[in-house]
């Protein structure tokens, strides 16, 4: 009785029933004969013309109605198709034709999502290794092509499974492959086949992938949690280098809980200004004179145990707190540094992620202006990896700062993967030789040669060098001999709070200014 569900269907049925009843009634009372007789009796009323006219109107009206009905059907078909296309676009990624994140949110996780019984056997979360680097190499169009090839390969590798592109280079496969002993081998094979070389334009590239695996029935009670488990496993895999595979382990969940607690504490610490700047002296090696201080952030947890900046800076970046943290520290550092001798410079670290923010330069200059700290005594330390990522934005920020007489220091030099073309493109004023070379150059000839090469390169580029991590007098002497301009390390002083700087300046053998 599907027909009765639409209004047109119901109207049609009523029309048939009423029509049938009238037809029966008219036959029964012999209406045609009576009417015929009536017409003959009233010849002068011209009823035959009227009937003929009504007949013509009926036929023409019927044809007209039928034509409109056809139009309506065509219009409905068109709308249906448009709606189907809209639904397709809402749930697919046009580039790869795979399902998109909205599909996962609505059809897999959301209210209309899967029940426990409908869960796939295995969930794979996949992320391409160093897609960003390859994208820079082959350009945006090349990157798009690469993603399309990867999508095709995934379709071949997981026939019949739902493959979702969560965004960027991250994919999710809801697979019917059983979660059993043979799985690891399957995944290794998948990574190998995904990584087969592909030709993009005239460049041959091979891309690796890391994979996190989750068994939804064992690790979760709903699809949202199951996908999160696969993603946690993926995160863990990515920390173990390229082409890594990790199966979800409940211990990962604990780590995440700890991290969430730490993030919460960090938020609170930033709000209450409990992360404070410490200052480590920078010395001119040639004269032994203090050159300035580098600002290093310090935070201790409730029990008084220090949390290393390498840990909380990373969390601040991921939680979107880095700008607030950095601005607070900078403001305090500028105010503290105003109390130092006029010659002393202030160096400040900027995390790679911050350099992707176009407003960074303006914000730094604004804080210098507000606090009254002279920009020409200020240095920004950035690591090489920052330059690798968003060269264009980083370049803009650097130009803006340099135009205001701020000096740019390339930090941790030798540890990132800088290219020489980058070094000549990005204007900077100083190179900081990483601690790892300094700690071993006296006994390791290769490290010594690296330092010599970096100093040579700096002189060639017309920039000065600072060596970090100097702990021994002999290191300081040797670095001076090699042509290094400035030094920093426990030999000259450990990072200290603002309150200890005055004492340091008064008593340290490195205090003099010339
Ligand atoms: P970095 O910029 O390379 O800072 C130098 C690190 O070397 C500091 O570690 C410092 O305490 C340590 N150090 C200095 N001299 C010596 C020495 O003679 N021997 C040894 N073994 N170590 C020495 P710290 O303070 O733990 O900072 C680690 C990293 O965290 C910094 O590396 C920097 O990248 C980052 N960082 C610290 N403060 C900030 C900040 O305010 N903002 C940002 N974005 N990053 C920060
Ligand atoms: Ca630094
Ligand atoms: Ca450094």
Coordinates of C-alpha atoms and ligand atoms in Angstrom, one line a residue:
X1 CA 0.0 0.0 0.0
X2 CA 2.9 2.3 -0.8
X3 CA 0.7 4.3 -3.1
X4 CA -1.3 5.5 -0.1
X5 CA 1.8 7.1 1.5
X6 CA 1.8 10.1 -1.0
X7 CA -0.9 12.7 -1.3
X8 CA -1.0 12.3 -5.1
X9 CA -1.6 8.5 -4.5
X10 CA -4.4 9.2 -2.0
X11 CA -6.0 11.8 -4.3
X12 CA -5.8 9.3 -7.2
X13 CA -7.5 6.6 -5.2
X14 CA -10.2 8.9 -4.1
X15 CA -10.7 10.1 -7.7
X16 CA -11.0 6.5 -8.9
X17 CA -13.5 5.6 -6.2
X18 CA -15.6 8.7 -6.6
X19 CA -15.4 8.4 -10.4
X20 CA -16.3 4.7 -10.3
X21 CA -19.3 5.5 -8.0
X22 CA -20.5 8.3 -10.2
X23 CA -20.1 6.2 -13.3
X24 CA -22.1 3.4 -11.7
X25 CA -24.8 5.8 -10.5
X26 CA -25.0 7.5 -14.0
X27 CA -25.4 4.1 -15.7
X28 CA -28.0 3.1 -13.1
X29 CA -30.2 6.2 -13.6
X30 CA -29.5 6.1 -17.3
X31 CA -28.3 9.7 -17.2
X32 CA -27.3 9.9 -20.9
X33 CA -30.9 9.1 -22.1
X34 CA -32.5 11.6 -19.7
X35 CA -30.0 14.3 -20.7
X36 CA -30.5 13.6 -24.4
X37 CA -34.3 13.9 -23.9
X38 CA -33.7 17.2 -21.9
X39 CA -31.7 18.6 -24.7
X40 CA -34.3 17.7 -27.3
X41 CA -36.9 19.4 -25.2
X42 CA -34.8 22.6 -24.9
X43 CA -33.4 22.8 -28.4
X44 CA -33.2 26.6 -28.2
X45 CA -30.8 26.5 -25.2
X46 CA -28.0 25.3 -27.5
X47 CA -26.9 22.7 -25.0
X48 CA -25.1 20.6 -27.7
X49 CA -22.7 23.6 -28.4
X50 CA -22.0 23.9 -24.6
X51 CA -21.3 20.2 -24.3
X52 CA -19.0 20.3 -27.4
X53 CA -17.2 23.3 -25.9
X54 CA -16.8 21.5 -22.5
X55 CA -15.5 18.4 -24.3
X56 CA -12.9 20.5 -26.2
X57 CA -11.9 22.3 -22.9
X58 CA -11.6 18.8 -21.2
X59 CA -9.4 17.3 -23.9
X60 CA -7.2 20.4 -24.2
X61 CA -7.0 20.7 -20.4
X62 CA -6.1 17.1 -20.1
X63 CA -3.3 17.5 -22.7
X64 CA -2.1 20.6 -20.9
X65 CA -2.2 18.9 -17.5
X66 CA -0.3 15.9 -18.9
X67 CA 2.4 18.1 -20.3
X68 CA 2.8 20.0 -17.0
X69 CA 2.9 16.6 -15.2
X70 CA 5.8 15.6 -17.5
X71 CA 7.6 18.9 -16.8
X72 CA 7.2 18.3 -13.1
X73 CA 8.6 14.8 -13.3
X74 CA 11.6 16.1 -15.3
X75 CA 12.1 18.8 -12.7
X76 CA 11.9 16.3 -9.9
X77 CA 14.5 14.1 -11.6
X78 CA 16.8 17.1 -12.0
X79 CA 16.4 18.0 -8.3
X80 CA 17.0 14.4 -7.3
X81 CA 20.2 14.4 -9.3
X82 CA 21.3 17.7 -7.8
X83 CA 20.6 16.5 -4.4
X84 CA 22.6 13.3 -5.0
X85 CA 25.5 15.4 -6.2
X86 CA 25.3 17.6 -3.2
X87 CA 25.2 14.6 -0.9
X88 CA 28.2 13.2 -2.8
X89 CA 30.2 16.4 -2.3
X90 CA 29.2 16.6 1.3
X91 CA 30.6 13.2 2.0
X92 CA 33.5 12.9 -0.4
X93 CA 36.8 14.5 -0.9
X94 CA 36.8 15.8 -4.5
X95 CA 40.5 15.4 -5.0
X96 CA 40.8 11.8 -4.2
X97 CA 37.1 10.7 -4.4
X98 CA 37.5 9.1 -1.0
X99 CA 35.1 9.7 1.8
X100 CA 35.9 12.8 3.8
X101 CA 35.9 13.7 7.5
X102 CA 32.3 14.8 7.5
X103 CA 31.3 11.3 6.3
X104 CA 33.2 9.9 9.3
X105 CA 31.6 12.3 11.7
X106 CA 28.1 11.8 10.4
X107 CA 27.9 8.3 9.1
X108 CA 30.5 6.4 11.2
X109 CA 30.7 8.2 14.5
X110 CA 27.6 10.4 14.9
X111 CA 24.0 9.5 15.8
X112 CA 23.6 7.7 12.5
X113 CA 26.9 6.0 13.1
X114 CA 27.8 2.3 13.5
X115 CA 26.5 0.2 16.3
X116 CA 28.9 -2.3 18.0
X117 CA 27.6 -5.0 15.7
X118 CA 28.4 -3.0 12.6
X119 CA 32.0 -2.2 13.6
X120 CA 34.7 -3.1 11.1
X121 CA 37.1 -5.9 12.0
X122 CA 40.1 -3.6 12.0
X123 CA 40.7 0.2 11.8
X124 CA 43.9 1.5 10.2
X125 CA 45.0 5.1 10.6
X126 CA 47.6 6.1 8.0
X127 CA 49.8 9.1 7.7
X128 CA 52.3 9.8 4.9
X129 CA 55.8 10.3 6.0
X130 CA 57.2 13.8 5.3
X131 CA 54.4 14.7 2.9
X132 CA 55.2 18.3 3.6
X133 CA 58.8 18.0 2.5
X134 CA 57.8 16.2 -0.7
X135 CA 55.1 18.7 -1.3
X136 CA 57.7 21.5 -1.2
X137 CA 59.8 19.6 -3.6
X138 CA 57.1 18.8 -6.2
X139 CA 54.8 21.8 -5.7
X140 CA 51.1 21.9 -4.9
X141 CA 49.9 20.3 -8.1
X142 CA 52.4 17.6 -7.7
X143 CA 51.3 17.0 -4.2
X144 CA 47.7 16.7 -5.3
X145 CA 48.7 14.2 -8.0
X146 CA 50.6 12.2 -5.3
X147 CA 47.5 12.1 -3.1
X148 CA 45.4 10.8 -6.0
X149 CA 47.9 8.1 -6.7
X150 CA 48.0 7.2 -3.0
X151 CA 44.2 7.1 -3.0
X152 CA 44.2 4.7 -6.0
X153 CA 46.7 2.5 -4.3
X154 CA 44.7 2.4 -1.1
X155 CA 41.5 1.4 -3.1
X156 CA 43.5 -1.4 -4.7
X157 CA 45.0 -2.5 -1.4
X158 CA 41.7 -2.4 0.5
X159 CA 39.0 -3.4 -2.0
X160 CA 35.5 -3.1 -0.6
X161 CA 36.7 -1.3 2.6
X162 CA 35.6 2.2 3.5
X163 CA 38.6 4.6 3.0
X164 CA 38.4 8.1 4.4
X165 CA 40.7 11.0 3.9
X166 CA 40.6 12.8 7.2
X167 CA 42.5 15.7 5.8
X168 CA 45.9 16.6 4.5
X169 CA 47.8 13.3 4.3
X170 CA 45.9 11.4 6.9
X171 CA 43.7 8.5 6.0
X172 CA 41.5 6.0 7.8
X173 CA 40.5 2.6 6.6
X174 CA 37.6 0.8 8.1
X175 CA 38.5 -2.7 7.0
X176 CA 37.1 -6.1 7.0
X177 CA 40.6 -7.6 7.2
X178 CA 40.5 -9.8 10.3
X179 CA 42.5 -8.6 13.3
X180 CA 44.8 -11.7 13.6
X181 CA 48.4 -12.9 13.5
X182 CA 48.7 -12.2 9.8
X183 CA 47.8 -8.6 10.2
X184 CA 51.3 -7.2 10.8
X185 CA 52.5 -8.8 7.6
X186 CA 49.6 -7.4 5.6
X187 CA 50.4 -3.9 6.9
X188 CA 54.1 -4.2 6.1
X189 CA 53.1 -5.3 2.6
X190 CA 50.7 -2.4 2.4
X191 CA 53.4 0.2 3.3
X192 CA 55.8 -1.4 0.8
X193 CA 53.2 -1.2 -2.0
X194 CA 52.2 2.4 -1.1
X195 CA 55.8 3.3 -1.1
X196 CA 56.6 2.1 -4.6
X197 CA 58.1 4.9 -6.7
X198 CA 55.7 7.1 -8.7
X199 CA 56.4 9.5 -11.4
X200 CA 55.0 13.0 -10.9
X201 CA 55.8 15.3 -13.8
X202 CA 59.4 14.5 -14.4
X203 CA 60.2 13.7 -10.8
X204 CA 60.3 10.2 -9.4
X205 CA 59.2 10.2 -5.7
X206 CA 58.5 7.4 -3.2
X207 CA 56.5 8.1 -0.1
X208 CA 56.5 6.2 3.1
X209 CA 53.6 5.8 5.5
X210 CA 53.1 5.2 9.2
X211 CA 50.2 3.1 10.4
X212 CA 48.3 2.9 13.7
X213 CA 46.0 -0.1 14.1
X214 CA 43.1 -0.7 16.4
X215 CA 40.8 -3.7 16.9
X216 CA 37.5 -1.9 17.6
X217 CA 35.8 -4.8 19.3
X218 CA 38.7 -5.3 21.7
X219 CA 39.8 -1.7 22.3
X220 CA 36.6 0.3 22.3
X221 CA 32.8 0.3 22.8
X222 CA 31.9 2.8 20.1
X223 CA 33.3 3.9 16.8
X224 CA 34.5 7.4 18.1
X225 CA 36.7 5.8 20.7
X226 CA 37.8 3.1 18.2
X227 CA 39.0 5.7 15.7
X228 CA 40.7 7.6 18.5
X229 CA 42.6 4.5 19.5
X230 CA 43.8 4.0 15.9
X231 CA 44.9 7.6 15.8
X232 CA 46.7 7.3 19.2
X233 CA 48.6 4.3 17.8
X234 CA 49.4 6.3 14.7
X235 CA 50.8 9.1 16.8
X236 CA 53.0 6.6 18.6
X237 CA 54.1 5.1 15.3
X238 CA 55.1 8.5 13.9
X239 CA 57.3 9.1 16.9
X240 CA 59.2 6.0 16.0
X241 CA 60.3 7.2 12.6
X242 CA 59.3 6.5 9.1
X243 CA 57.3 3.4 7.9
X244 CA 56.4 2.5 11.5
X245 CA 53.5 0.3 12.5
X246 CA 51.9 0.4 16.0
X247 CA 49.0 -1.6 17.4
X248 CA 46.9 0.3 20.0
X249 CA 47.9 -0.4 23.5
X250 CA 45.9 0.8 26.5
X251 CA 49.1 2.3 28.0
X252 CA 48.9 4.9 25.2
X253 CA 45.6 6.0 26.7
X254 CA 47.3 6.6 30.0
X255 CA 50.0 8.7 28.4
X256 CA 47.3 10.8 26.7
X257 CA 45.5 11.3 30.1
X258 CA 48.8 12.5 31.6
X259 CA 49.3 14.8 28.7
X260 CA 45.8 16.2 29.0
X261 CA 46.5 16.9 32.7
X262 CA 49.8 18.5 31.8
X263 CA 48.0 20.7 29.2
X264 CA 45.5 21.7 31.8
X265 CA 48.3 22.6 34.3
X266 CA 50.1 24.5 31.5
X267 CA 47.0 26.6 30.7
X268 CA 46.7 27.5 34.4
X269 CA 50.4 28.3 34.6
X270 CA 50.2 30.6 31.7
X271 CA 47.2 32.3 33.2
X272 CA 48.9 32.8 36.5
X273 CA 52.2 33.8 35.1
X274 CA 54.0 30.9 36.8
X275 CA 56.3 30.2 33.8
X276 CA 59.2 32.5 34.3
X277 CA 62.1 33.7 32.2
X278 CA 65.6 32.7 33.3
X279 CA 68.6 34.3 31.7
X280 CA 71.9 32.6 30.6
X281 CA 74.9 34.8 29.8
X282 CA 76.4 35.1 26.3
X283 CA 80.1 36.0 26.3
X284 CA 82.3 37.6 23.6
X285 CA 85.0 34.9 23.4
X286 CA 87.8 37.3 22.2
X287 CA 87.6 39.6 25.2
X288 CA 85.7 37.6 27.9
X289 CA 83.2 40.4 28.1
X290 CA 79.5 39.8 28.7
X291 CA 77.6 40.2 25.4
X292 CA 74.0 39.7 26.7
X293 CA 71.6 37.0 28.0
X294 CA 69.4 34.4 26.3
X295 CA 65.9 34.0 27.8
X296 CA 65.0 30.4 28.7
X297 CA 61.6 29.6 30.0
X298 CA 61.3 27.7 33.4
X299 CA 58.4 26.0 34.9
X300 CA 58.1 23.8 38.0
X301 CA 55.1 21.6 38.8
X302 CA 53.2 21.7 42.1
X303 CA 55.7 19.4 43.7
X304 CA 58.5 21.7 42.7
X305 CA 59.9 19.4 40.0
X306 CA 61.1 21.2 36.9
X307 CA 59.3 20.4 33.6
X308 CA 61.7 20.9 30.8
X309 CA 60.9 23.6 28.2
X310 CA 61.4 21.1 25.4
X311 CA 58.3 19.3 26.9
X312 CA 56.0 22.3 27.7
X313 CA 56.9 24.3 24.6
X314 CA 55.8 21.4 22.5
X315 CA 52.5 21.1 24.4
X316 CA 51.9 24.8 24.2
X317 CA 52.4 24.6 20.5
X318 CA 49.9 21.8 20.1
X319 CA 47.3 23.3 22.5
X320 CA 47.5 26.7 20.7
X321 CA 48.9 28.4 23.8
X322 CA 52.3 29.2 22.4
X323 CA 51.5 32.8 21.4
X324 CA 50.2 33.7 24.9
X325 CA 53.1 32.0 26.6
X326 CA 55.7 33.6 24.4
X327 CA 54.1 37.1 24.6
X328 CA 54.0 36.9 28.4
X329 CA 57.6 35.8 28.6
X330 CA 58.8 38.4 26.2
X331 CA 57.1 41.2 28.1
X332 CA 58.7 40.1 31.4
X333 CA 62.1 39.6 29.7
X334 CA 62.0 43.1 28.2
X335 CA 61.1 44.7 31.6
X336 CA 63.8 42.6 33.4
X337 CA 66.4 43.5 30.7
X338 CA 65.8 47.2 31.1
X339 CA 67.6 46.9 34.4
X340 CA 70.8 45.5 32.8
X341 CA 73.8 47.6 31.6
X342 CA 73.0 49.4 28.4
X343 CA 75.4 47.2 26.3
X344 CA 73.7 43.9 27.2
X345 CA 71.7 42.3 24.5
X346 CA 68.5 40.2 25.0
X347 CA 68.1 37.0 23.0
X348 CA 64.7 35.3 22.9
X349 CA 63.7 31.9 21.4
X350 CA 60.8 31.6 19.0
X351 CA 59.4 28.2 18.3
X352 CA 59.1 26.9 14.7
X353 CA 55.3 26.9 14.8
X354 CA 55.2 30.6 15.7
X355 CA 57.0 31.5 12.5
X356 CA 54.0 30.3 10.5
X357 CA 52.0 33.2 12.1
X358 CA 52.1 36.3 10.0
X359 CA 51.3 38.6 12.9
X360 CA 54.4 37.4 14.9
X361 CA 56.7 40.2 13.8
X362 CA 54.2 43.0 14.6
X363 CA 53.4 41.5 18.0
X364 CA 57.1 41.3 19.0
X365 CA 57.7 44.8 17.9
X366 CA 54.6 46.0 19.7
X367 CA 55.9 44.4 23.0
X368 CA 59.3 46.0 22.5
X369 CA 57.6 49.3 22.0
X370 CA 55.3 49.0 25.0
X371 CA 58.1 48.1 27.4
X372 CA 60.5 50.5 25.9
X373 CA 63.2 47.9 25.1
X374 CA 65.4 49.0 22.1
X375 CA 64.9 46.7 19.1
X376 CA 68.6 47.0 18.2
X377 CA 69.5 45.3 21.4
X378 CA 67.1 42.5 20.8
X379 CA 67.8 39.1 19.1
X380 CA 65.3 36.4 18.0
X381 CA 66.6 32.8 18.0
X382 CA 64.9 30.5 15.5
X383 CA 65.8 27.0 14.6
X384 CA 66.5 25.8 11.1
X385 CA 63.5 23.5 11.0
X386 CA 61.2 26.6 11.3
X387 CA 62.6 27.8 8.0
X388 CA 62.1 24.5 6.3
X389 CA 58.4 24.5 7.0
X390 CA 56.8 27.8 5.9
X391 CA 59.5 29.6 4.1
X392 CA 57.3 32.4 2.7
X393 CA 55.7 33.5 6.0
X394 CA 58.9 33.0 7.9
X395 CA 60.6 35.2 5.4
X396 CA 58.0 38.0 5.8
X397 CA 58.3 37.9 9.6
X398 CA 62.1 37.9 9.5
X399 CA 62.1 40.9 7.1
X400 CA 59.8 42.8 9.3
X401 CA 61.9 42.3 12.4
X402 CA 65.2 43.0 10.6
X403 CA 63.8 46.2 9.2
X404 CA 63.3 47.3 12.8
X405 CA 66.9 46.5 13.6
X406 CA 66.2 43.2 15.4
X407 CA 68.9 40.6 14.8
X408 CA 68.0 37.1 13.6
X409 CA 70.0 34.1 15.0
X410 CA 69.9 30.7 13.4
X411 CA 69.7 28.4 16.5
X412 CA 70.9 24.8 16.9
X413 CA 72.7 25.0 13.6
X414 CA 73.8 21.7 12.1
X415 CA 71.0 19.6 13.6
X416 CA 68.2 20.4 11.2
X417 CA 68.1 19.8 7.5
X418 CA 68.8 23.2 6.1
X419 CA 69.7 23.5 2.5
X420 CA 72.4 25.9 1.4
X421 CA 70.0 27.7 -0.9
X422 CA 67.8 28.5 2.1
X423 CA 70.8 29.9 3.9
X424 CA 71.5 32.4 1.2
X425 CA 67.8 33.3 0.8
X426 CA 67.0 34.0 4.4
X427 CA 68.7 37.0 5.8
X428 CA 70.1 36.4 9.3
X429 CA 72.8 37.8 11.4
X430 CA 74.2 35.0 13.5
X431 CA 74.6 31.3 13.5
X432 CA 74.5 29.3 16.8
X433 CA 76.6 26.1 16.6
X434 CA 74.7 23.3 18.3
X435 CA 75.8 22.0 21.7
X436 CA 76.3 18.5 20.3
X437 CA 79.3 19.7 18.2
X438 CA 80.8 21.7 21.1
X439 CA 80.7 18.8 23.5
X440 CA 82.9 16.5 21.4
X441 CA 85.0 18.6 19.0
X442 CA 88.1 18.4 21.2
X443 CA 88.3 14.6 20.9
X444 CA 86.4 14.0 17.6
X445 CA 88.1 15.3 14.5
X446 CA 85.0 15.1 12.4
X447 CA 83.1 17.4 14.8
X448 CA 86.1 19.7 14.8
X449 CA 85.9 19.9 11.0
X450 CA 82.2 20.6 11.1
X451 CA 82.8 23.5 13.5
X452 CA 85.6 24.8 11.2
X453 CA 83.2 24.5 8.2
X454 CA 80.4 26.4 10.0
X455 CA 82.7 29.2 11.0
X456 CA 84.0 29.4 7.5
X457 CA 80.5 29.5 6.1
X458 CA 79.5 32.2 8.5
X459 CA 82.4 34.4 7.6
X460 CA 81.6 33.8 4.0
X461 CA 78.1 35.0 4.6
X462 CA 79.3 37.9 6.7
X463 CA 77.5 36.7 9.9
X464 CA 78.8 36.0 13.4
X465 CA 78.9 32.7 15.3
X466 CA 78.0 31.7 18.8
X467 CA 79.0 28.3 20.3
X468 CA 76.5 26.8 22.8
X469 CA 77.1 24.4 25.7
X470 CA 80.7 25.5 26.6
X471 CA 81.4 23.8 29.9
X472 CA 85.3 23.8 29.9
X473 CA 87.8 26.6 29.7
X474 CA 89.7 24.6 27.0
X475 CA 86.6 24.5 24.8
X476 CA 86.2 28.2 25.1
X477 CA 89.9 28.7 24.2
X478 CA 89.8 26.4 21.2
X479 CA 86.5 27.8 19.9
X480 CA 88.0 31.3 20.1
X481 CA 91.1 30.0 18.2
X482 CA 88.8 28.5 15.5
X483 CA 87.2 32.0 15.0
X484 CA 84.0 31.7 16.9
X485 CA 82.7 35.1 18.1
X486 CA 80.5 34.4 21.1
X487 CA 80.1 31.6 23.6
X488 CA 77.4 30.4 26.0
X489 CA 77.4 27.6 28.5
X490 CA 77.8 26.5 32.1
X491 CA 81.4 27.7 32.1
X492 CA 80.1 31.3 31.9
X493 CA 77.0 30.8 33.9
X494 CA 73.8 28.7 34.1
X495 CA 70.4 30.1 33.3
X496 CA 69.4 32.3 36.4
X497 CA 66.3 34.1 37.5
X498 CA 66.1 37.9 37.0
X499 CA 66.7 38.4 40.7
X500 CA 70.2 36.8 40.4
X501 CA 71.4 38.8 37.4
X502 CA 72.5 41.8 39.4
X503 CA 74.6 39.5 41.7
X504 CA 76.1 37.8 38.6
X505 CA 77.0 41.1 37.1
X506 CA 78.7 42.2 40.3
X507 CA 80.7 39.1 41.0
X508 CA 81.3 37.1 37.8
X509 CA 84.7 37.2 36.1
X510 CA 82.8 37.7 32.8
X511 CA 81.0 40.8 33.9
X512 CA 83.2 43.5 32.4
X513 CA 82.1 45.7 29.5
X514 CA 84.8 47.5 27.6
Ligands
LIG1 P1 68.2 26.2 23.1 O1 67.6 27.4 22.6 O2 69.2 25.4 22.3 O3 68.7 26.5 24.6 C1 69.9 26.1 25.1 C2 69.7 25.0 26.0 O4 71.0 24.5 26.4 C3 69.0 25.4 27.3 O5 68.3 24.3 27.7 C4 70.2 25.6 28.2 O6 69.8 25.5 29.6 C5 71.1 24.5 27.8 N1 72.5 24.8 28.1 C6 73.1 26.0 28.1 N2 74.4 25.8 28.4 C7 74.6 24.5 28.6 C8 75.8 23.7 29.0 O7 76.9 24.3 29.1 N3 75.7 22.4 29.1 C9 74.5 21.8 28.9 N4 74.4 20.5 29.0 N5 73.4 22.5 28.5 C10 73.4 23.8 28.4 P2 66.8 24.5 28.2 O8 66.7 25.7 29.0 O9 66.4 23.2 28.8 O10 66.0 24.7 26.9 C11 65.9 23.7 25.9 C12 65.2 24.3 24.7 O11 63.9 24.7 24.9 C13 65.9 25.5 24.2 O12 67.0 25.1 23.4 C14 64.9 26.1 23.3 O13 64.8 25.6 22.1 C15 63.6 25.8 24.1 N6 63.2 26.9 24.9 C16 63.6 27.3 26.1 N7 62.9 28.5 26.4 C17 62.1 28.8 25.4 C18 61.2 29.8 25.1 O14 60.9 30.7 25.9 N8 60.5 29.8 23.9 C19 60.8 28.8 23.0 N9 60.1 28.9 21.9 N10 61.6 27.8 23.2 C20 62.3 27.8 24.4
LIG2 CA1 68.2 29.2 21.8
LIG3 CA1 70.4 26.2 20.7

